[in-house]
């Protein structure tokens, strides 16, 4: 028996229904959007913003240092910007033991050392500023980038969960060795064990091995320079909109996707495959372009790309240190 609600729905012209849902969706989304815009304009928590800027910049430099082939003199504008942000942090009298600050200073020292080791003459301005900074923060140490062999990197994959979990890093260096499809399906099968809202399992995976398609995709993604071209496989993760019931579930595609992707990353690691998340925070036209390349329907939200490949004998990984549990936790006892 068809419900009364469904019968009524059929009597209303689709255009009216569309406008009605659009209106309720806009009202719900406005709540999110207004808080975002408010934060952008009125939040003058200088400390949070300066820490964000430090992280964005030091991360680019740590990535540059760990590229398969680091480019001598890379990232001059980012390095200068990072130096200025470090000095701004100090000027604001913020605590110098904050993780973001320590790591920024440490990465800048590593940048200087790296160029000294390969006898590459950096720009005069950069050398002077790096020297000044090194003297000023002589005792500040962060985590150095890591060089590992393949066996060292995967040595904890069969160990207890805590060791396994700590052993995964984003890997940005791959060989051309083919990852067999059955291995990828095993990883996706494990990722499927991730929880999902009412077990609705909204996630979808698009396996991309075609060289032409990989190039087209990586061209419009903004975080894979220097290593993306080595990826043997790209996994494009999406999520089906029609698994959500109403607008209040609008974040579920991303939320469920995040849980799924984390298990997928662990599954790849468990299978001795190097992987790196690639953001899909893009403009509408890029989003449409990716749909076109892979023929992905409108009702899938594109969430993220994962670049994958077997790893070389020896490679470098960005240390990407974490804040402690205490720093990010509030107790309500
Ligand atoms: C949503 C998301 C987007 C990311 N996008 C990129 C990216 O575009 N390029 C990249 O090299 N790394 C990217 N990463 C990887 C992060 O830089 C990395 O996870 C972080 O620095 C922590 O390091 P770890 O994965 O080695 O623990 C992304 C990670 C996440 C979760």
Short mmCIF file of N, CA and C in Angstrom, two decimals, residues 88-262:
data_model
loop_
_atom_site.label_atom_id
_atom_site.label_comp_id
_atom_site.label_asym_id
_atom_site.label_seq_id
_atom_site.Cartn_x
_atom_site.Cartn_y
_atom_site.Cartn_z
N UNK A 88 56.54 36.63 13.56
CA UNK A 88 55.27 37.20 14.03
C UNK A 88 54.81 36.49 15.30
N UNK A 89 54.95 35.16 15.30
CA UNK A 89 54.58 34.34 16.46
C UNK A 89 55.34 34.80 17.71
N UNK A 90 56.65 35.03 17.51
CA UNK A 90 57.49 35.46 18.62
C UNK A 90 57.06 36.84 19.11
N UNK A 91 56.76 37.72 18.14
CA UNK A 91 56.38 39.10 18.46
C UNK A 91 55.08 39.15 19.26
N UNK A 92 54.21 38.16 18.98
CA UNK A 92 52.92 38.11 19.69
C UNK A 92 53.08 37.53 21.09
N UNK A 93 54.32 37.19 21.44
CA UNK A 93 54.62 36.62 22.76
C UNK A 93 53.90 35.31 23.02
N UNK A 94 53.71 34.53 21.99
CA UNK A 94 53.04 33.23 22.17
C UNK A 94 54.07 32.23 22.68
N UNK A 95 53.60 31.17 23.36
CA UNK A 95 54.56 30.24 23.97
C UNK A 95 55.43 29.52 22.93
N UNK A 96 56.74 29.61 23.11
CA UNK A 96 57.65 29.06 22.10
C UNK A 96 57.73 27.54 22.13
N UNK A 97 57.05 26.91 23.13
CA UNK A 97 57.07 25.44 23.13
C UNK A 97 55.86 24.86 22.40
N UNK A 98 55.06 25.72 21.76
CA UNK A 98 53.93 25.19 20.98
C UNK A 98 54.47 24.35 19.83
N UNK A 99 53.79 23.21 19.58
CA UNK A 99 54.26 22.27 18.57
C UNK A 99 54.48 22.94 17.20
N UNK A 100 53.51 23.77 16.79
CA UNK A 100 53.59 24.39 15.46
C UNK A 100 54.83 25.27 15.33
N UNK A 101 55.15 25.97 16.42
CA UNK A 101 56.31 26.86 16.40
C UNK A 101 57.61 26.06 16.33
N UNK A 102 57.71 25.08 17.23
CA UNK A 102 58.93 24.27 17.29
C UNK A 102 59.18 23.60 15.93
N UNK A 103 58.11 23.05 15.36
CA UNK A 103 58.29 22.32 14.10
C UNK A 103 58.67 23.27 12.96
N UNK A 104 58.11 24.47 12.99
CA UNK A 104 58.43 25.44 11.92
C UNK A 104 59.90 25.80 11.97
N UNK A 105 60.39 26.09 13.19
CA UNK A 105 61.81 26.47 13.32
C UNK A 105 62.68 25.28 12.90
N UNK A 106 62.28 24.09 13.33
CA UNK A 106 63.07 22.90 13.05
C UNK A 106 63.13 22.62 11.54
N UNK A 107 61.98 22.78 10.86
CA UNK A 107 61.93 22.51 9.42
C UNK A 107 62.78 23.54 8.67
N UNK A 108 62.79 24.78 9.14
CA UNK A 108 63.61 25.80 8.49
C UNK A 108 65.10 25.48 8.65
N UNK A 109 65.48 24.98 9.83
CA UNK A 109 66.89 24.60 10.03
C UNK A 109 67.25 23.44 9.11
N UNK A 110 66.30 22.50 8.96
CA UNK A 110 66.54 21.34 8.09
C UNK A 110 66.69 21.79 6.64
N UNK A 111 65.90 22.78 6.25
CA UNK A 111 65.96 23.33 4.88
C UNK A 111 67.35 23.88 4.62
N UNK A 112 67.87 24.61 5.63
CA UNK A 112 69.20 25.21 5.50
C UNK A 112 70.26 24.09 5.41
N UNK A 113 70.17 23.12 6.33
CA UNK A 113 71.14 22.01 6.34
C UNK A 113 71.13 21.25 5.01
N UNK A 114 69.91 21.00 4.51
CA UNK A 114 69.77 20.24 3.26
C UNK A 114 70.55 20.92 2.14
N UNK A 115 70.40 22.24 2.04
CA UNK A 115 71.08 22.95 0.95
C UNK A 115 72.58 23.04 1.17
N UNK A 116 72.98 23.09 2.44
CA UNK A 116 74.43 23.09 2.72
C UNK A 116 75.03 21.74 2.31
N UNK A 117 74.29 20.66 2.65
CA UNK A 117 74.80 19.32 2.33
C UNK A 117 74.97 19.10 0.83
N UNK A 118 74.06 19.67 0.04
CA UNK A 118 74.19 19.45 -1.42
C UNK A 118 74.96 20.62 -2.06
N UNK A 119 75.55 21.48 -1.22
CA UNK A 119 76.34 22.64 -1.67
C UNK A 119 75.56 23.50 -2.68
N UNK A 120 74.32 23.73 -2.38
CA UNK A 120 73.52 24.60 -3.26
C UNK A 120 73.43 25.98 -2.62
N UNK A 121 73.77 26.99 -3.40
CA UNK A 121 73.77 28.35 -2.89
C UNK A 121 72.35 28.93 -2.94
N UNK A 122 71.74 29.08 -1.76
CA UNK A 122 70.40 29.69 -1.71
C UNK A 122 70.52 31.19 -1.93
N UNK A 123 69.40 31.83 -2.22
CA UNK A 123 69.36 33.29 -2.36
C UNK A 123 69.93 33.98 -1.13
N UNK A 124 70.60 35.11 -1.34
CA UNK A 124 71.24 35.82 -0.23
C UNK A 124 70.22 36.15 0.87
N UNK A 125 69.06 36.64 0.45
CA UNK A 125 68.03 37.04 1.41
C UNK A 125 67.61 35.85 2.29
N UNK A 126 67.43 34.69 1.64
CA UNK A 126 67.00 33.49 2.37
C UNK A 126 68.09 33.06 3.35
N UNK A 127 69.34 33.05 2.88
CA UNK A 127 70.46 32.62 3.73
C UNK A 127 70.56 33.51 4.97
N UNK A 128 70.47 34.82 4.74
CA UNK A 128 70.59 35.76 5.87
C UNK A 128 69.49 35.54 6.90
N UNK A 129 68.27 35.42 6.39
CA UNK A 129 67.13 35.25 7.31
C UNK A 129 67.19 33.92 8.05
N UNK A 130 67.60 32.86 7.33
CA UNK A 130 67.69 31.54 7.99
C UNK A 130 68.78 31.56 9.06
N UNK A 131 69.90 32.23 8.76
CA UNK A 131 71.00 32.33 9.72
C UNK A 131 70.55 33.08 10.97
N UNK A 132 69.84 34.18 10.76
CA UNK A 132 69.33 34.99 11.87
C UNK A 132 68.42 34.14 12.77
N UNK A 133 67.54 33.39 12.11
CA UNK A 133 66.58 32.57 12.84
C UNK A 133 67.27 31.46 13.63
N UNK A 134 68.30 30.86 12.99
CA UNK A 134 69.02 29.77 13.65
C UNK A 134 69.69 30.26 14.93
N UNK A 135 70.28 31.46 14.86
CA UNK A 135 70.94 32.02 16.06
C UNK A 135 69.90 32.33 17.14
N UNK A 136 68.78 32.90 16.68
CA UNK A 136 67.75 33.34 17.62
C UNK A 136 67.12 32.16 18.37
N UNK A 137 66.91 31.06 17.66
CA UNK A 137 66.22 29.91 18.27
C UNK A 137 67.12 28.67 18.27
N UNK A 138 68.32 28.88 18.75
CA UNK A 138 69.34 27.84 18.70
C UNK A 138 68.88 26.54 19.36
N UNK A 139 68.17 26.69 20.50
CA UNK A 139 67.85 25.49 21.28
C UNK A 139 66.51 24.84 20.89
N UNK A 140 65.83 25.44 19.94
CA UNK A 140 64.51 24.88 19.59
C UNK A 140 64.66 23.72 18.61
N UNK A 141 64.08 22.58 19.00
CA UNK A 141 64.19 21.36 18.19
C UNK A 141 62.80 20.79 17.91
N UNK A 142 62.59 20.32 16.70
CA UNK A 142 61.33 19.62 16.40
C UNK A 142 61.65 18.22 15.92
N UNK A 143 60.72 17.64 15.16
CA UNK A 143 60.97 16.30 14.63
C UNK A 143 61.56 16.39 13.23
N UNK A 144 62.67 15.71 13.03
CA UNK A 144 63.31 15.71 11.71
C UNK A 144 62.53 14.80 10.75
N UNK A 145 62.71 15.04 9.45
CA UNK A 145 62.08 14.17 8.46
C UNK A 145 62.76 12.80 8.55
N UNK A 146 62.05 11.78 8.05
CA UNK A 146 62.51 10.41 8.29
C UNK A 146 62.90 9.73 6.98
N UNK A 147 64.07 9.10 7.01
CA UNK A 147 64.49 8.30 5.85
C UNK A 147 64.41 6.84 6.28
N UNK A 148 63.69 6.02 5.54
CA UNK A 148 63.53 4.62 5.95
C UNK A 148 63.70 3.66 4.79
N UNK A 149 64.01 2.41 5.14
CA UNK A 149 63.99 1.36 4.11
C UNK A 149 62.57 0.80 4.10
N UNK A 150 62.26 0.10 3.03
CA UNK A 150 60.92 -0.49 2.91
C UNK A 150 60.63 -1.41 4.10
N UNK A 151 61.61 -2.26 4.45
CA UNK A 151 61.37 -3.21 5.54
C UNK A 151 61.19 -2.52 6.88
N UNK A 152 61.97 -1.46 7.08
CA UNK A 152 61.80 -0.70 8.35
C UNK A 152 60.40 -0.11 8.41
N UNK A 153 59.99 0.48 7.27
CA UNK A 153 58.70 1.18 7.27
C UNK A 153 57.54 0.24 7.59
N UNK A 154 57.61 -0.97 7.05
CA UNK A 154 56.48 -1.89 7.26
C UNK A 154 56.72 -2.86 8.42
N UNK A 155 57.75 -2.60 9.25
CA UNK A 155 58.12 -3.59 10.26
C UNK A 155 57.05 -3.78 11.33
N UNK A 156 56.13 -2.83 11.49
CA UNK A 156 55.14 -2.97 12.57
C UNK A 156 53.74 -3.33 12.07
N UNK A 157 53.64 -3.74 10.81
CA UNK A 157 52.27 -3.94 10.31
C UNK A 157 51.56 -5.15 10.92
N UNK A 158 52.33 -6.08 11.49
CA UNK A 158 51.66 -7.22 12.14
C UNK A 158 51.74 -7.14 13.66
N UNK A 159 52.08 -5.97 14.16
CA UNK A 159 52.24 -5.79 15.61
C UNK A 159 50.91 -5.33 16.21
N UNK A 160 50.83 -5.22 17.56
CA UNK A 160 49.59 -4.76 18.19
C UNK A 160 49.14 -3.40 17.64
N UNK A 161 47.84 -3.13 17.82
CA UNK A 161 47.22 -1.97 17.18
C UNK A 161 47.97 -0.66 17.41
N UNK A 162 48.43 -0.43 18.66
CA UNK A 162 49.08 0.87 18.93
C UNK A 162 50.33 1.04 18.06
N UNK A 163 51.10 -0.03 17.91
CA UNK A 163 52.32 0.07 17.10
C UNK A 163 51.96 0.19 15.62
N UNK A 164 50.97 -0.59 15.21
CA UNK A 164 50.53 -0.51 13.80
C UNK A 164 50.10 0.92 13.47
N UNK A 165 49.28 1.46 14.36
CA UNK A 165 48.68 2.77 14.13
C UNK A 165 49.76 3.86 14.02
N UNK A 166 50.75 3.77 14.90
CA UNK A 166 51.83 4.77 14.89
C UNK A 166 52.76 4.59 13.69
N UNK A 167 52.69 3.45 13.02
CA UNK A 167 53.67 3.20 11.96
C UNK A 167 53.22 3.71 10.59
N UNK A 168 51.95 4.14 10.47
CA UNK A 168 51.49 4.63 9.16
C UNK A 168 51.82 6.11 8.97
N UNK A 169 52.32 6.43 7.83
CA UNK A 169 52.57 7.82 7.43
C UNK A 169 52.03 8.00 6.02
N UNK A 170 51.87 9.24 5.61
CA UNK A 170 51.58 9.49 4.20
C UNK A 170 52.86 9.23 3.42
N UNK A 171 52.75 8.41 2.40
CA UNK A 171 53.94 8.09 1.59
C UNK A 171 53.79 8.76 0.23
N UNK A 172 54.83 9.50 -0.14
CA UNK A 172 54.79 10.28 -1.39
C UNK A 172 55.92 9.85 -2.32
N UNK A 173 56.11 8.56 -2.42
CA UNK A 173 57.15 8.02 -3.30
C UNK A 173 56.75 6.59 -3.66
N UNK A 174 56.64 6.30 -4.95
CA UNK A 174 56.15 4.99 -5.37
C UNK A 174 56.98 4.43 -6.52
N UNK A 175 57.01 3.09 -6.59
CA UNK A 175 57.62 2.43 -7.76
C UNK A 175 56.50 2.20 -8.78
N UNK A 176 56.91 1.72 -9.97
CA UNK A 176 55.89 1.49 -11.00
C UNK A 176 55.29 0.09 -10.90
N UNK A 177 55.74 -0.69 -9.89
CA UNK A 177 55.20 -2.06 -9.75
C UNK A 177 53.68 -2.05 -9.63
N UNK A 178 53.06 -2.92 -10.39
CA UNK A 178 51.59 -2.91 -10.44
C UNK A 178 50.98 -3.42 -9.13
N UNK A 179 49.97 -2.74 -8.64
CA UNK A 179 49.21 -3.26 -7.48
C UNK A 179 48.08 -4.10 -8.08
N UNK A 180 48.07 -5.41 -7.83
CA UNK A 180 47.02 -6.24 -8.44
C UNK A 180 45.64 -5.82 -7.95
N UNK A 181 44.67 -5.89 -8.84
CA UNK A 181 43.30 -5.50 -8.45
C UNK A 181 42.79 -6.28 -7.23
N UNK A 182 43.05 -7.61 -7.14
CA UNK A 182 42.54 -8.34 -5.96
C UNK A 182 43.06 -7.75 -4.65
N UNK A 183 44.31 -7.23 -4.67
CA UNK A 183 44.86 -6.62 -3.44
C UNK A 183 44.08 -5.35 -3.11
N UNK A 184 43.79 -4.56 -4.14
CA UNK A 184 43.02 -3.33 -3.90
C UNK A 184 41.62 -3.67 -3.38
N UNK A 185 41.02 -4.73 -3.95
CA UNK A 185 39.69 -5.13 -3.47
C UNK A 185 39.75 -5.60 -2.01
N UNK A 186 40.83 -6.29 -1.63
CA UNK A 186 40.98 -6.70 -0.21
C UNK A 186 40.98 -5.46 0.69
N UNK A 187 41.69 -4.42 0.24
CA UNK A 187 41.78 -3.19 1.05
C UNK A 187 40.39 -2.53 1.15
N UNK A 188 39.69 -2.49 0.03
CA UNK A 188 38.36 -1.85 0.02
C UNK A 188 37.39 -2.67 0.89
N UNK A 189 37.55 -3.99 0.83
CA UNK A 189 36.71 -4.88 1.67
C UNK A 189 36.92 -4.54 3.15
N UNK A 190 38.19 -4.34 3.55
CA UNK A 190 38.47 -3.98 4.95
C UNK A 190 37.88 -2.62 5.28
N UNK A 191 38.02 -1.67 4.35
CA UNK A 191 37.48 -0.32 4.58
C UNK A 191 35.98 -0.37 4.76
N UNK A 192 35.34 -1.34 4.09
CA UNK A 192 33.89 -1.51 4.22
C UNK A 192 33.48 -1.87 5.65
N UNK A 193 34.44 -2.33 6.47
CA UNK A 193 34.13 -2.66 7.87
C UNK A 193 33.96 -1.39 8.71
N UNK A 194 34.29 -0.25 8.14
CA UNK A 194 34.11 1.01 8.88
C UNK A 194 32.64 1.19 9.20
N UNK A 195 32.36 1.82 10.36
CA UNK A 195 30.94 2.07 10.67
C UNK A 195 30.34 3.07 9.69
N UNK A 196 29.03 2.96 9.48
CA UNK A 196 28.37 3.98 8.66
C UNK A 196 26.99 4.24 9.25
N UNK A 197 26.41 5.37 8.89
CA UNK A 197 25.14 5.77 9.52
C UNK A 197 24.03 4.76 9.19
N UNK A 198 23.48 4.14 10.25
CA UNK A 198 22.47 3.05 10.13
C UNK A 198 22.93 1.99 9.14
N UNK A 199 24.22 1.81 9.04
CA UNK A 199 24.79 0.81 8.12
C UNK A 199 24.38 1.07 6.67
N UNK A 200 24.21 2.36 6.32
CA UNK A 200 23.75 2.67 4.96
C UNK A 200 24.87 2.60 3.92
N UNK A 201 26.12 2.55 4.37
CA UNK A 201 27.27 2.30 3.49
C UNK A 201 27.28 3.17 2.23
N UNK A 202 27.42 4.48 2.43
CA UNK A 202 27.30 5.40 1.29
C UNK A 202 28.55 5.50 0.42
N UNK A 203 29.68 4.92 0.88
CA UNK A 203 30.95 5.19 0.19
C UNK A 203 31.10 4.39 -1.10
N UNK A 204 31.76 5.02 -2.05
CA UNK A 204 32.06 4.36 -3.33
C UNK A 204 33.53 4.60 -3.67
N UNK A 205 34.13 3.65 -4.39
CA UNK A 205 35.55 3.80 -4.74
C UNK A 205 35.69 3.68 -6.25
N UNK A 206 36.45 4.57 -6.84
CA UNK A 206 36.74 4.50 -8.28
C UNK A 206 38.24 4.23 -8.40
N UNK A 207 38.57 3.05 -8.92
CA UNK A 207 39.99 2.68 -9.07
C UNK A 207 40.47 3.22 -10.42
N UNK A 208 41.52 4.04 -10.40
CA UNK A 208 42.00 4.62 -11.66
C UNK A 208 43.43 4.15 -11.92
N UNK A 209 43.60 3.41 -13.00
CA UNK A 209 44.94 2.98 -13.40
C UNK A 209 45.33 3.52 -14.76
N UNK A 210 44.35 3.98 -15.54
CA UNK A 210 44.63 4.51 -16.88
C UNK A 210 45.57 5.71 -16.75
N UNK A 211 46.73 5.63 -17.46
CA UNK A 211 47.74 6.70 -17.35
C UNK A 211 47.14 8.04 -17.76
N UNK A 212 46.31 8.02 -18.80
CA UNK A 212 45.73 9.26 -19.31
C UNK A 212 44.80 9.88 -18.26
N UNK A 213 43.97 9.04 -17.65
CA UNK A 213 43.02 9.57 -16.66
C UNK A 213 43.74 10.05 -15.41
N UNK A 214 44.78 9.29 -15.00
CA UNK A 214 45.52 9.72 -13.80
C UNK A 214 46.11 11.10 -14.04
N UNK A 215 46.71 11.30 -15.23
CA UNK A 215 47.32 12.61 -15.52
C UNK A 215 46.27 13.72 -15.50
N UNK A 216 45.13 13.45 -16.13
CA UNK A 216 44.07 14.47 -16.17
C UNK A 216 43.60 14.83 -14.75
N UNK A 217 43.48 13.82 -13.90
CA UNK A 217 42.99 14.06 -12.53
C UNK A 217 44.04 14.84 -11.72
N UNK A 218 45.29 14.39 -11.81
CA UNK A 218 46.34 15.02 -11.00
C UNK A 218 46.60 16.46 -11.43
N UNK A 219 46.32 16.75 -12.69
CA UNK A 219 46.49 18.13 -13.18
C UNK A 219 45.55 19.10 -12.47
N UNK A 220 44.39 18.61 -12.06
CA UNK A 220 43.43 19.54 -11.43
C UNK A 220 43.41 19.39 -9.90
N UNK A 221 44.32 18.57 -9.35
CA UNK A 221 44.41 18.43 -7.88
C UNK A 221 45.64 19.22 -7.44
N UNK A 222 45.50 19.97 -6.35
CA UNK A 222 46.57 20.93 -6.07
C UNK A 222 47.61 20.51 -5.02
N UNK A 223 47.66 19.20 -4.67
CA UNK A 223 48.63 18.85 -3.62
C UNK A 223 49.52 17.67 -3.97
N UNK A 224 49.77 17.44 -5.27
CA UNK A 224 50.54 16.23 -5.60
C UNK A 224 51.80 16.51 -6.39
N UNK A 225 52.20 17.80 -6.44
CA UNK A 225 53.37 18.15 -7.24
C UNK A 225 54.62 17.44 -6.72
N UNK A 226 55.39 16.89 -7.64
CA UNK A 226 56.66 16.25 -7.25
C UNK A 226 56.54 14.76 -6.97
N UNK A 227 55.32 14.24 -6.79
CA UNK A 227 55.20 12.81 -6.51
C UNK A 227 53.96 12.15 -7.13
N UNK A 228 52.93 12.93 -7.41
CA UNK A 228 51.67 12.35 -7.89
C UNK A 228 51.86 11.52 -9.15
N UNK A 229 52.76 12.00 -10.03
CA UNK A 229 52.97 11.30 -11.31
C UNK A 229 53.49 9.88 -11.11
N UNK A 230 54.03 9.58 -9.90
CA UNK A 230 54.56 8.23 -9.65
C UNK A 230 53.47 7.25 -9.21
N UNK A 231 52.31 7.76 -8.85
CA UNK A 231 51.26 6.88 -8.30
C UNK A 231 50.85 5.82 -9.33
N UNK A 232 50.89 4.58 -8.89
CA UNK A 232 50.51 3.50 -9.81
C UNK A 232 48.99 3.42 -9.91
N UNK A 233 48.34 3.76 -8.80
CA UNK A 233 46.86 3.74 -8.75
C UNK A 233 46.37 4.99 -8.05
N UNK A 234 45.27 5.52 -8.53
CA UNK A 234 44.56 6.56 -7.77
C UNK A 234 43.23 5.95 -7.35
N UNK A 235 42.88 6.16 -6.08
CA UNK A 235 41.55 5.74 -5.63
C UNK A 235 40.74 7.00 -5.40
N UNK A 236 39.68 7.16 -6.15
CA UNK A 236 38.83 8.34 -5.96
C UNK A 236 37.65 7.88 -5.11
N UNK A 237 37.50 8.53 -3.96
CA UNK A 237 36.46 8.11 -3.02
C UNK A 237 35.28 9.07 -3.12
N UNK A 238 34.11 8.49 -3.28
CA UNK A 238 32.91 9.34 -3.36
C UNK A 238 31.85 8.75 -2.44
N UNK A 239 30.70 9.44 -2.37
CA UNK A 239 29.66 8.99 -1.45
C UNK A 239 28.30 9.36 -2.05
N UNK A 240 27.37 8.43 -1.94
CA UNK A 240 26.07 8.59 -2.63
C UNK A 240 25.12 9.49 -1.83
N UNK A 241 24.71 10.58 -2.45
CA UNK A 241 23.84 11.55 -1.77
C UNK A 241 22.50 10.93 -1.39
N UNK A 242 21.96 10.07 -2.28
CA UNK A 242 20.62 9.56 -1.99
C UNK A 242 20.58 8.57 -0.81
N UNK A 243 21.73 8.27 -0.20
CA UNK A 243 21.68 7.49 1.05
C UNK A 243 21.26 8.39 2.22
N UNK A 244 21.32 9.71 2.03
CA UNK A 244 20.89 10.62 3.11
C UNK A 244 19.41 10.91 2.92
N UNK A 245 18.71 11.08 4.07
CA UNK A 245 17.25 11.20 3.99
C UNK A 245 16.80 12.64 3.88
N UNK A 246 17.40 13.51 4.68
CA UNK A 246 17.02 14.91 4.58
C UNK A 246 18.23 15.80 4.81
N UNK A 247 18.01 17.10 4.75
CA UNK A 247 19.12 18.05 4.74
C UNK A 247 19.92 18.03 6.05
N UNK A 248 19.26 17.57 7.13
CA UNK A 248 20.00 17.52 8.40
C UNK A 248 21.09 16.45 8.38
N UNK A 249 21.03 15.60 7.38
CA UNK A 249 22.09 14.58 7.24
C UNK A 249 23.13 15.03 6.23
N UNK A 250 23.18 16.32 5.98
CA UNK A 250 24.03 16.81 4.88
C UNK A 250 25.52 16.56 5.09
N UNK A 251 25.96 16.41 6.33
CA UNK A 251 27.40 16.17 6.54
C UNK A 251 27.76 14.69 6.56
N UNK A 252 26.75 13.83 6.48
CA UNK A 252 27.00 12.40 6.64
C UNK A 252 27.88 11.82 5.54
N UNK A 253 27.76 12.33 4.33
CA UNK A 253 28.59 11.79 3.25
C UNK A 253 30.07 11.98 3.58
N UNK A 254 30.39 13.19 4.06
CA UNK A 254 31.79 13.46 4.38
C UNK A 254 32.23 12.72 5.65
N UNK A 255 31.33 12.70 6.63
CA UNK A 255 31.67 12.06 7.90
C UNK A 255 31.91 10.56 7.70
N UNK A 256 30.96 9.90 7.03
CA UNK A 256 31.11 8.47 6.77
C UNK A 256 32.32 8.21 5.89
N UNK A 257 32.54 9.11 4.96
CA UNK A 257 33.68 8.96 4.05
C UNK A 257 34.99 9.04 4.81
N UNK A 258 35.08 9.92 5.78
CA UNK A 258 36.31 10.07 6.57
C UNK A 258 36.64 8.77 7.31
N UNK A 259 35.59 8.18 7.91
CA UNK A 259 35.83 6.93 8.65
C UNK A 259 36.29 5.83 7.68
N UNK A 260 35.64 5.78 6.54
CA UNK A 260 35.96 4.77 5.52
C UNK A 260 37.39 4.94 5.02
N UNK A 261 37.75 6.18 4.73
CA UNK A 261 39.09 6.43 4.15
C UNK A 261 40.18 6.10 5.16
N UNK A 262 39.93 6.37 6.44
CA UNK A 262 40.95 6.04 7.44
C UNK A 262 41.21 4.54 7.45
#
